[in-house]
Short mmCIF file of C-alpha atoms in Angstrom, two decimals:
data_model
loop_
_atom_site.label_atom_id
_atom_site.label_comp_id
_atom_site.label_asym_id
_atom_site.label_seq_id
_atom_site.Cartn_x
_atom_site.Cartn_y
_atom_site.Cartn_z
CA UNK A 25 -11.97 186.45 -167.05
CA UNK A 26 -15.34 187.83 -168.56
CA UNK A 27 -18.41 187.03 -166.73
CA UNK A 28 -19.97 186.83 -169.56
CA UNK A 29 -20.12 185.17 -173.25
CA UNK A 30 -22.13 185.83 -176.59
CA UNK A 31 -24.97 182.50 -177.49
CA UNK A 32 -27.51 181.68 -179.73
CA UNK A 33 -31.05 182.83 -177.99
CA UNK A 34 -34.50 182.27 -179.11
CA UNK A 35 -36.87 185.24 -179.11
CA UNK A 36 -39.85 184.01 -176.63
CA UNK A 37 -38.27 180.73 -175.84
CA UNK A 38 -39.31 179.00 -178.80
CA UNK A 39 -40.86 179.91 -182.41
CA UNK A 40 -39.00 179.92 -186.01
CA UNK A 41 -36.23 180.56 -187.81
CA UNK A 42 -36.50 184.08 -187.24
CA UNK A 43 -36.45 183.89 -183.78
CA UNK A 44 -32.67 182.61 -183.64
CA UNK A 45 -30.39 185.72 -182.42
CA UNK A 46 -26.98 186.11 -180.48
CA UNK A 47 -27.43 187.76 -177.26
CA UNK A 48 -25.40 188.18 -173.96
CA UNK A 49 -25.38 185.50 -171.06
CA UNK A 50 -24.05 184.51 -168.41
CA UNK A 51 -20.90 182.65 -168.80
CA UNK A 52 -20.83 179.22 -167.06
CA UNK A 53 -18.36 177.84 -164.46
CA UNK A 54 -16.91 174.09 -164.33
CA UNK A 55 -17.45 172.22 -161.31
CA UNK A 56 -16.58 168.77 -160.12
CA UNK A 57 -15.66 166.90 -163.57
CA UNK A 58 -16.77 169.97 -165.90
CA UNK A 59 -14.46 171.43 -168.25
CA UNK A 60 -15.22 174.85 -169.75
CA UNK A 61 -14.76 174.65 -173.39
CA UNK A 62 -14.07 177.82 -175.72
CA UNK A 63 -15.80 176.56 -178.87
CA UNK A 64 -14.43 177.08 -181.96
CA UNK A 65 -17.31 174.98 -183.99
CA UNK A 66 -20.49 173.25 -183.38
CA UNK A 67 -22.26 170.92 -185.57
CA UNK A 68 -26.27 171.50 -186.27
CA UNK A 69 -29.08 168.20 -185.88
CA UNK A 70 -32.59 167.72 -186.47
CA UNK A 71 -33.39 167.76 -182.90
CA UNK A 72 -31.88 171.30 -182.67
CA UNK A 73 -34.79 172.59 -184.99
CA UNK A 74 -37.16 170.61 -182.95
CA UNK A 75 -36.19 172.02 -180.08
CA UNK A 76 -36.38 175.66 -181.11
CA UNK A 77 -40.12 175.19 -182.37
CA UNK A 78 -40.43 174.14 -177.89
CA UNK A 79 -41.50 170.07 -179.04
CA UNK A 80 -38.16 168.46 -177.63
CA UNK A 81 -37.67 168.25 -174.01
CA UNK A 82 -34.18 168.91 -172.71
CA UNK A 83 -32.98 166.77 -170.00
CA UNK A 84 -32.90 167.93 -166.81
CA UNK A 85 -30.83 170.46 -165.31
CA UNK A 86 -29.44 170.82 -169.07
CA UNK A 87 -28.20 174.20 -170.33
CA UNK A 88 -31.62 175.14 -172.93
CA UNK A 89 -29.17 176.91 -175.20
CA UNK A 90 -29.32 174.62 -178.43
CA UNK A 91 -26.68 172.03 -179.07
CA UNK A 92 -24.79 169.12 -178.25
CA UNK A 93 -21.53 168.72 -180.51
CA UNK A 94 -19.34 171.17 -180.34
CA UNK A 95 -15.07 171.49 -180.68
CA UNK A 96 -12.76 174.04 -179.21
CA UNK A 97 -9.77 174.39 -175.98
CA UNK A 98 -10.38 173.53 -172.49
CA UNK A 99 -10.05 177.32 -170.86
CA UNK A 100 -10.54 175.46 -167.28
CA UNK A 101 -11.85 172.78 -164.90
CA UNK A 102 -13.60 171.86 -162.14
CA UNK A 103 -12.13 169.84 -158.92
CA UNK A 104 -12.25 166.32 -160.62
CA UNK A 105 -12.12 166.31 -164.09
CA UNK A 106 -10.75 162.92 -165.89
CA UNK A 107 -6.72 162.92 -165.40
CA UNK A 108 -6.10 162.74 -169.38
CA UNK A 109 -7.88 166.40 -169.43
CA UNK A 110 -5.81 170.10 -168.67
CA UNK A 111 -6.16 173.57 -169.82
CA UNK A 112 -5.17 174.30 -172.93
CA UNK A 113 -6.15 170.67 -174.60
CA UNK A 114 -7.80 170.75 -177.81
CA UNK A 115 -11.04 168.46 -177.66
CA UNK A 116 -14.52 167.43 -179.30
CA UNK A 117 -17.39 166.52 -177.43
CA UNK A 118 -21.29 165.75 -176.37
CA UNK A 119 -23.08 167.50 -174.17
CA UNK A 120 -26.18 167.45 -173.23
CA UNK A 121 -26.92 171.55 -174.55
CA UNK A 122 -25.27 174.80 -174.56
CA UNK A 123 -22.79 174.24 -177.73
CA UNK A 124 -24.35 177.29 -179.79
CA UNK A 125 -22.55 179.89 -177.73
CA UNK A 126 -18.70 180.90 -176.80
CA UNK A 127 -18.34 178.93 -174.14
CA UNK A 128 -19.74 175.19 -172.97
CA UNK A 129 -19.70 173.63 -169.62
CA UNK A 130 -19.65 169.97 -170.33
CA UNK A 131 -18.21 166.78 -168.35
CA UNK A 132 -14.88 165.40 -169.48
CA UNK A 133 -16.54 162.27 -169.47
CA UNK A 134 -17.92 163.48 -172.78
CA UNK A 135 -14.75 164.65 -174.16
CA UNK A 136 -12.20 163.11 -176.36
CA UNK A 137 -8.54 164.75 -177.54
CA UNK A 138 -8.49 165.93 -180.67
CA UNK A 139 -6.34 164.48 -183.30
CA UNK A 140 -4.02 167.29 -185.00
CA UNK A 141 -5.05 165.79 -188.67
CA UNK A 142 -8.47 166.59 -188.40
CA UNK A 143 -9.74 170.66 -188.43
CA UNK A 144 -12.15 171.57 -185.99
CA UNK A 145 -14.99 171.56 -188.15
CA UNK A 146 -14.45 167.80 -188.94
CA UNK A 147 -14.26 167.20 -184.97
CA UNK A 148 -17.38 169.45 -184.52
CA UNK A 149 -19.61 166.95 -186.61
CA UNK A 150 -18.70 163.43 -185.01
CA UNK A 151 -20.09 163.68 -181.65
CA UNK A 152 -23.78 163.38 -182.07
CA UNK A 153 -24.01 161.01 -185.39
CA UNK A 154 -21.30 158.86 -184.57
CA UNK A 155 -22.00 157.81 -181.23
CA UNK A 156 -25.45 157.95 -182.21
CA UNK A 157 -25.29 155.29 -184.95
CA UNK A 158 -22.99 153.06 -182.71
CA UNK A 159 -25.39 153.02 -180.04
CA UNK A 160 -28.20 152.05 -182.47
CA UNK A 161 -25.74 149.72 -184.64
CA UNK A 162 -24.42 147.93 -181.66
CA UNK A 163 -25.62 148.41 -178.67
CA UNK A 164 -29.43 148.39 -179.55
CA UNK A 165 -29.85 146.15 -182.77
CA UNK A 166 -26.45 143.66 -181.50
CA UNK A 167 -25.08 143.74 -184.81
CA UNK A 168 -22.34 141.25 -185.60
CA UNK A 169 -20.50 140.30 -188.63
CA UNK A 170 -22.40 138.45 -191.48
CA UNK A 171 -26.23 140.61 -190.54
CA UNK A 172 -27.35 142.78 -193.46
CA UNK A 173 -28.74 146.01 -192.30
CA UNK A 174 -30.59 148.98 -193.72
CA UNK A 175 -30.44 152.52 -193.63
CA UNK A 176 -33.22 154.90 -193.81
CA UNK A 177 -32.48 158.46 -194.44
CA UNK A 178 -29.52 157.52 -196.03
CA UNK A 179 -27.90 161.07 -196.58
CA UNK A 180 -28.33 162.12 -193.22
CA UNK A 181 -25.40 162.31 -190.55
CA UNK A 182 -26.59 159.59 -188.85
CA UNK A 183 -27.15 157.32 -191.84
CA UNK A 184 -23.54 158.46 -193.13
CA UNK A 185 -21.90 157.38 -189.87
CA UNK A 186 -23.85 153.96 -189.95
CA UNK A 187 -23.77 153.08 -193.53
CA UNK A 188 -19.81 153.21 -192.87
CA UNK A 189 -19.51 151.74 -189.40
CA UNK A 190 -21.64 148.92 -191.33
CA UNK A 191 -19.30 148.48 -194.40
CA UNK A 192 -16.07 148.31 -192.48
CA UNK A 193 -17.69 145.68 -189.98
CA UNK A 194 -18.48 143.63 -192.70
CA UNK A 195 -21.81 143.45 -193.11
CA UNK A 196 -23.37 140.95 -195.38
CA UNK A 197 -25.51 143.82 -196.96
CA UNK A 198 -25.65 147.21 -196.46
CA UNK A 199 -28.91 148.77 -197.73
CA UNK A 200 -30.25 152.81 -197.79
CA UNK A 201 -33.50 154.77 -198.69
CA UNK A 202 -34.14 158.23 -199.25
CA UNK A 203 -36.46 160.44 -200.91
CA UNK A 204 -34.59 161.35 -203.79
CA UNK A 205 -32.09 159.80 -206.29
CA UNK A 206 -29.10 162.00 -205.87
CA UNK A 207 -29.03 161.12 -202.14
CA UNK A 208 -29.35 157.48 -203.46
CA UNK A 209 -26.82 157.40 -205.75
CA UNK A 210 -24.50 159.48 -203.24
CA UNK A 211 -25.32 156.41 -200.52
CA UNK A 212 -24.12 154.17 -203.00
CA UNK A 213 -21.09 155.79 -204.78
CA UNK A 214 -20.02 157.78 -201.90
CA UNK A 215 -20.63 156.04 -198.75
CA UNK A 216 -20.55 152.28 -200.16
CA UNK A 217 -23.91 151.16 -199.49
CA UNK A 218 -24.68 147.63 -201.16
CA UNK A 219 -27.79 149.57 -202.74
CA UNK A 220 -29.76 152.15 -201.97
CA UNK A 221 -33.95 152.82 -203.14
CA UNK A 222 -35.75 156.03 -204.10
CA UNK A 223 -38.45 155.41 -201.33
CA UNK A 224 -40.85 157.84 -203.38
CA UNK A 225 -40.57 156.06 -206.76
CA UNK A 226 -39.66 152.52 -205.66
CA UNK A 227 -41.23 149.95 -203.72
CA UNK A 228 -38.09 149.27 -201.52
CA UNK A 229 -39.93 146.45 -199.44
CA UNK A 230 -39.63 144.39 -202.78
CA UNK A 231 -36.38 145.97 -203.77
CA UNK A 232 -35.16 145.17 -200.37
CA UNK A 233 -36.82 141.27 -200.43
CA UNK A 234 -35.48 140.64 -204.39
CA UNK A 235 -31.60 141.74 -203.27
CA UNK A 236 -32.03 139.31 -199.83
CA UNK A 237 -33.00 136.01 -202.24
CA UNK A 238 -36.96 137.16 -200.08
CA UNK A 239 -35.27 136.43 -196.21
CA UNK A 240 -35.77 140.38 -195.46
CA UNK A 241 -33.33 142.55 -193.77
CA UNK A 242 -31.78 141.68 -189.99
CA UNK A 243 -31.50 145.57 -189.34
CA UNK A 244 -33.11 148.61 -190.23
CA UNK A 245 -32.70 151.72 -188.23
CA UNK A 246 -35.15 154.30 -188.72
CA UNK A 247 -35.96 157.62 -187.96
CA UNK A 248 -39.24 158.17 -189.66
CA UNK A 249 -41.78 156.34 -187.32
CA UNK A 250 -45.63 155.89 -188.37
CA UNK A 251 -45.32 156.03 -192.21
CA UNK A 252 -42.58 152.93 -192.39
CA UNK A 253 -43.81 151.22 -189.40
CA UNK A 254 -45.84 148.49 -191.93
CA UNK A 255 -43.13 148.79 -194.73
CA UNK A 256 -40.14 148.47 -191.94
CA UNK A 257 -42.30 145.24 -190.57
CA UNK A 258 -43.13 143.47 -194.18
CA UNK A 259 -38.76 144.05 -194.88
CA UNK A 260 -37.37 143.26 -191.44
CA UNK A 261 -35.89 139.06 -191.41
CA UNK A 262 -36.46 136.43 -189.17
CA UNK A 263 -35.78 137.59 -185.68
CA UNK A 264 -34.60 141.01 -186.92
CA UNK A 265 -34.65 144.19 -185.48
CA UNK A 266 -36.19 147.66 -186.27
CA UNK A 267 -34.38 150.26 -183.83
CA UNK A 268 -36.69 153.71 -184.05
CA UNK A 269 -34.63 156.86 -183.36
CA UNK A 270 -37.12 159.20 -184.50
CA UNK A 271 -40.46 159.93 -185.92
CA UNK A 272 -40.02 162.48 -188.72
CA UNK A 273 -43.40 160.41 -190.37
CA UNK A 274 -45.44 160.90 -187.30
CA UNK A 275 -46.27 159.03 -184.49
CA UNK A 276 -49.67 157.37 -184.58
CA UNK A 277 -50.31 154.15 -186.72
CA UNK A 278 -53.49 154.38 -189.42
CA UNK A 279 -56.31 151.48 -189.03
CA UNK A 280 -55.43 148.21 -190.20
CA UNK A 281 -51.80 147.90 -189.61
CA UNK A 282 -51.02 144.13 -189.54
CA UNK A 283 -47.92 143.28 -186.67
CA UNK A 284 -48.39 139.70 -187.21
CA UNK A 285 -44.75 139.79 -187.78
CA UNK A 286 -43.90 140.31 -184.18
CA UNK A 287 -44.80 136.85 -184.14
CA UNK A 288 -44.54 135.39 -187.29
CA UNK A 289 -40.79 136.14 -187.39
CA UNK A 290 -40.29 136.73 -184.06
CA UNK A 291 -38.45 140.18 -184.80
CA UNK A 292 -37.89 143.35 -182.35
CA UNK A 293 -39.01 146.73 -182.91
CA UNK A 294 -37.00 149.17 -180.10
CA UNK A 295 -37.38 152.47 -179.68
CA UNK A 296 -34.11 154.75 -178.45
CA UNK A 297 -32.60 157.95 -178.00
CA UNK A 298 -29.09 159.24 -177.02
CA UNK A 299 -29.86 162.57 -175.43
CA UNK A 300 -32.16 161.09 -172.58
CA UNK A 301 -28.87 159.16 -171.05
CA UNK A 302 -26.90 159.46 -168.39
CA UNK A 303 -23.20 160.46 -168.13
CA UNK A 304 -22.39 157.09 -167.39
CA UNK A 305 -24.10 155.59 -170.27
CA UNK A 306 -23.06 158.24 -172.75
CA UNK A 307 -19.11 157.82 -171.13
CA UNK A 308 -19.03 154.62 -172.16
CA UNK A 309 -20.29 155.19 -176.02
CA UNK A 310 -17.28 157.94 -176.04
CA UNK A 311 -15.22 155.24 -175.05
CA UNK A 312 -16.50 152.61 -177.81
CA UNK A 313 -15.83 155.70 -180.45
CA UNK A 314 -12.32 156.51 -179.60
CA UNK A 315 -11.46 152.59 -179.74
CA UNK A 316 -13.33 152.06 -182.58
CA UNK A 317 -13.82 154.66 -185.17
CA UNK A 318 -10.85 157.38 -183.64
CA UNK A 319 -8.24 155.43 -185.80
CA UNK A 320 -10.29 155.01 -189.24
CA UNK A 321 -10.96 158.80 -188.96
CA UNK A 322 -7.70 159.50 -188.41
CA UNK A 323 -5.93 157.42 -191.62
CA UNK A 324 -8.75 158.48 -194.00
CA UNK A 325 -11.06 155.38 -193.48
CA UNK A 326 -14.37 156.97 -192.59
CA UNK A 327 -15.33 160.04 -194.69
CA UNK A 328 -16.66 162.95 -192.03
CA UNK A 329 -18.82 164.44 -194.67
CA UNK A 330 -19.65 168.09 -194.48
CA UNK A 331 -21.71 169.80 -196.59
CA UNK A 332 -21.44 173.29 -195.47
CA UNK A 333 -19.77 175.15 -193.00
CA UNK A 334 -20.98 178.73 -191.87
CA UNK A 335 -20.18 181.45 -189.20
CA UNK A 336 -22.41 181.24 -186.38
CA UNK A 337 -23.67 184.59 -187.26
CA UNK A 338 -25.63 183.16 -189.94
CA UNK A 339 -27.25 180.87 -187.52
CA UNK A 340 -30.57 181.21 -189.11
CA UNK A 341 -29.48 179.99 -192.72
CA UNK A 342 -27.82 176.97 -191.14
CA UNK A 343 -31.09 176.39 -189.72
CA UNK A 344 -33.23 176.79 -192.89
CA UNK A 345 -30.33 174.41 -194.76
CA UNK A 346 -31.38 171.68 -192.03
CA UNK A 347 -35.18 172.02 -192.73
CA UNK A 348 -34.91 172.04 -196.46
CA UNK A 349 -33.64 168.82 -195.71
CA UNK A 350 -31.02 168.99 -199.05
CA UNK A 351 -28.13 168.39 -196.85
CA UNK A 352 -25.93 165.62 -198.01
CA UNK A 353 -23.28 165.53 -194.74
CA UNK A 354 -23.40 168.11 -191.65
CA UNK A 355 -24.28 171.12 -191.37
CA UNK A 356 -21.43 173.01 -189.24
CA UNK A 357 -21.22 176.47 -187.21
CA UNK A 358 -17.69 178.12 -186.51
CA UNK A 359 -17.12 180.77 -184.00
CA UNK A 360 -14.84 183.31 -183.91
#
């Protein structure tokens, strides 16, 4: 076998758009519960471009080649690798970095079988936004039957997976925002949101306050930080819960921010991330999306939403589609 593969490389370490190139590596080798994957596709996020501007810190002992979704065929293993896992499966999976190139070594903790009636770009975008959104949805904010929740960001991959997860779990309400109406309307006639608000021409705090009879939302999940912090804490219920996955609108408050509501409605605000867990952790959200979503993408239930797919030789347009930030659904890389 070749010692060595083609990836994605940054000129300098870090720097723009430009800098992304393909360039000749080592290839890796699986050990202990490792599988090396051939990719055939990996799916783009927002903490790839972060990442190759040098502002996003990648976990330790990590591969810093960019990416963490990725779909392909198991070429080999390592010693230990889960029993359900051979050579020659075809799987979709998180790792932790290293899915912009030919080849990934990733645990098959992080791996799940890939069903023959999705293609491998479908398979390519689930990894990241889907287990992201259940962590946040469940895991973080405890959602249950009967809550209303909101969305922010409610065309991005994330915000697709969760407005979903929400509907089908039945969900009293399920709310959106975004910045302009298209992705509004899409939130609402594509993805099923309850409504959805134009956060740059609307006052959604009173949208959001008029549609809940004035009780507030029990969930928002947000990855814009600073700029909502007031807004998320003036629409969040009575012992709700704001789960912060990002901070797109910065990350330090301006003068005069009131958080009497901590107290006044006793509500949560809980900051998380996904990439920063362990295997362990992150097995057991693969575990929760096989049992729970798997089926629904499988009969047609949940939409996997792309909205373009390129060859990963174009690596820097995929990047520029990202930061535009006109995506509607992933952005996906196929190899070969």
């Amino acid at each position: 076998m070749a010692q060595t593969m083609r990836a994605v490389d940054i000129k300098g370490g870090a720097g723009p758009i430009e800098a992304l190139h393909i360039a000749e590596i080592p290839k890796p080798t699986a050990t202990g519960s490792q599988a090396i994957v051939k990719i055939k596709a990996f799916g783009l996020n927002r903490m790839d471009l972060i990442q190759r501007m040098g502002h996003y810190p990648v976990p330790a002992g990590a591969s810093k080649i960019l990416g963490v979704e990725f779909s392909g065929i198991i070429e080999s293993v390592g010693d230990a690798p889960e029993r359900s896992f051979k050579v020659g499966d075809e799987v979709f999976g998180l790792a932790y970095g290293g899915a912009y190139a030919e080849y990934i070594a990733v645990s098959t903790h992080m791996l799940v079988h890939k069903p023959s009636a999705l293609s491998w770009e479908e398979c390519a975008g689930i990894p990241e936004t889907w287990i992201t959104a259940t962590q946040a949805m469940y895991n973080i904010a405890k959602f249950t039957p009967g809550k209303s929740i909101l969305w922010h960001a409610g065309a991005s991959s994330v915000s697709i997976a969760g407005i979903q997860l929400s509907s089908a779990d039945s969900a009293s309400s399920v709310f959106a925002t975004a910045r302009q109406d298209e992705k509004c309307a899409f939130a609402v006639e594509t993805l099923g949101a309850t409504a959805a608000f134009n956060t740059t021409t609307q006052d959604w705090v009173s949208e959001v306050k008029k549609a809940t009879g004035g009780k507030g939302v029990d969930i928002i999940v947000d990855f814009i930080g600073a700029s909502y912090f007031q807004q998320n804490l003036d629409a969040i219920a009575k012992d709700g819960v704001v789960v912060c996955l990002g901070f797109m609108g910065g990350t330090k408050l301006p003068a005069g921010v009131d958080i009497s509501a901590f107290i006044l409605k006793r509500c949560s605000f809980v900051g998380s991330s996904l990439r920063s867990r362990d295997e362990e952790y992150q097995g057991k959200l693969r575990d929760q999306l096989v049992e729970h979503a798997l089926p629904r993408f499988q009969d047609g239930r949940f939409k996997l939403l792309i909205d373009k797919v390129l060859p990963w030789e174009n690596i820097q347009e995929a990047h520029k589609l990202l930061e535009d930030n006109k995506t509607k659904g992933k952005v996906i890389c196929t190899i070969g």
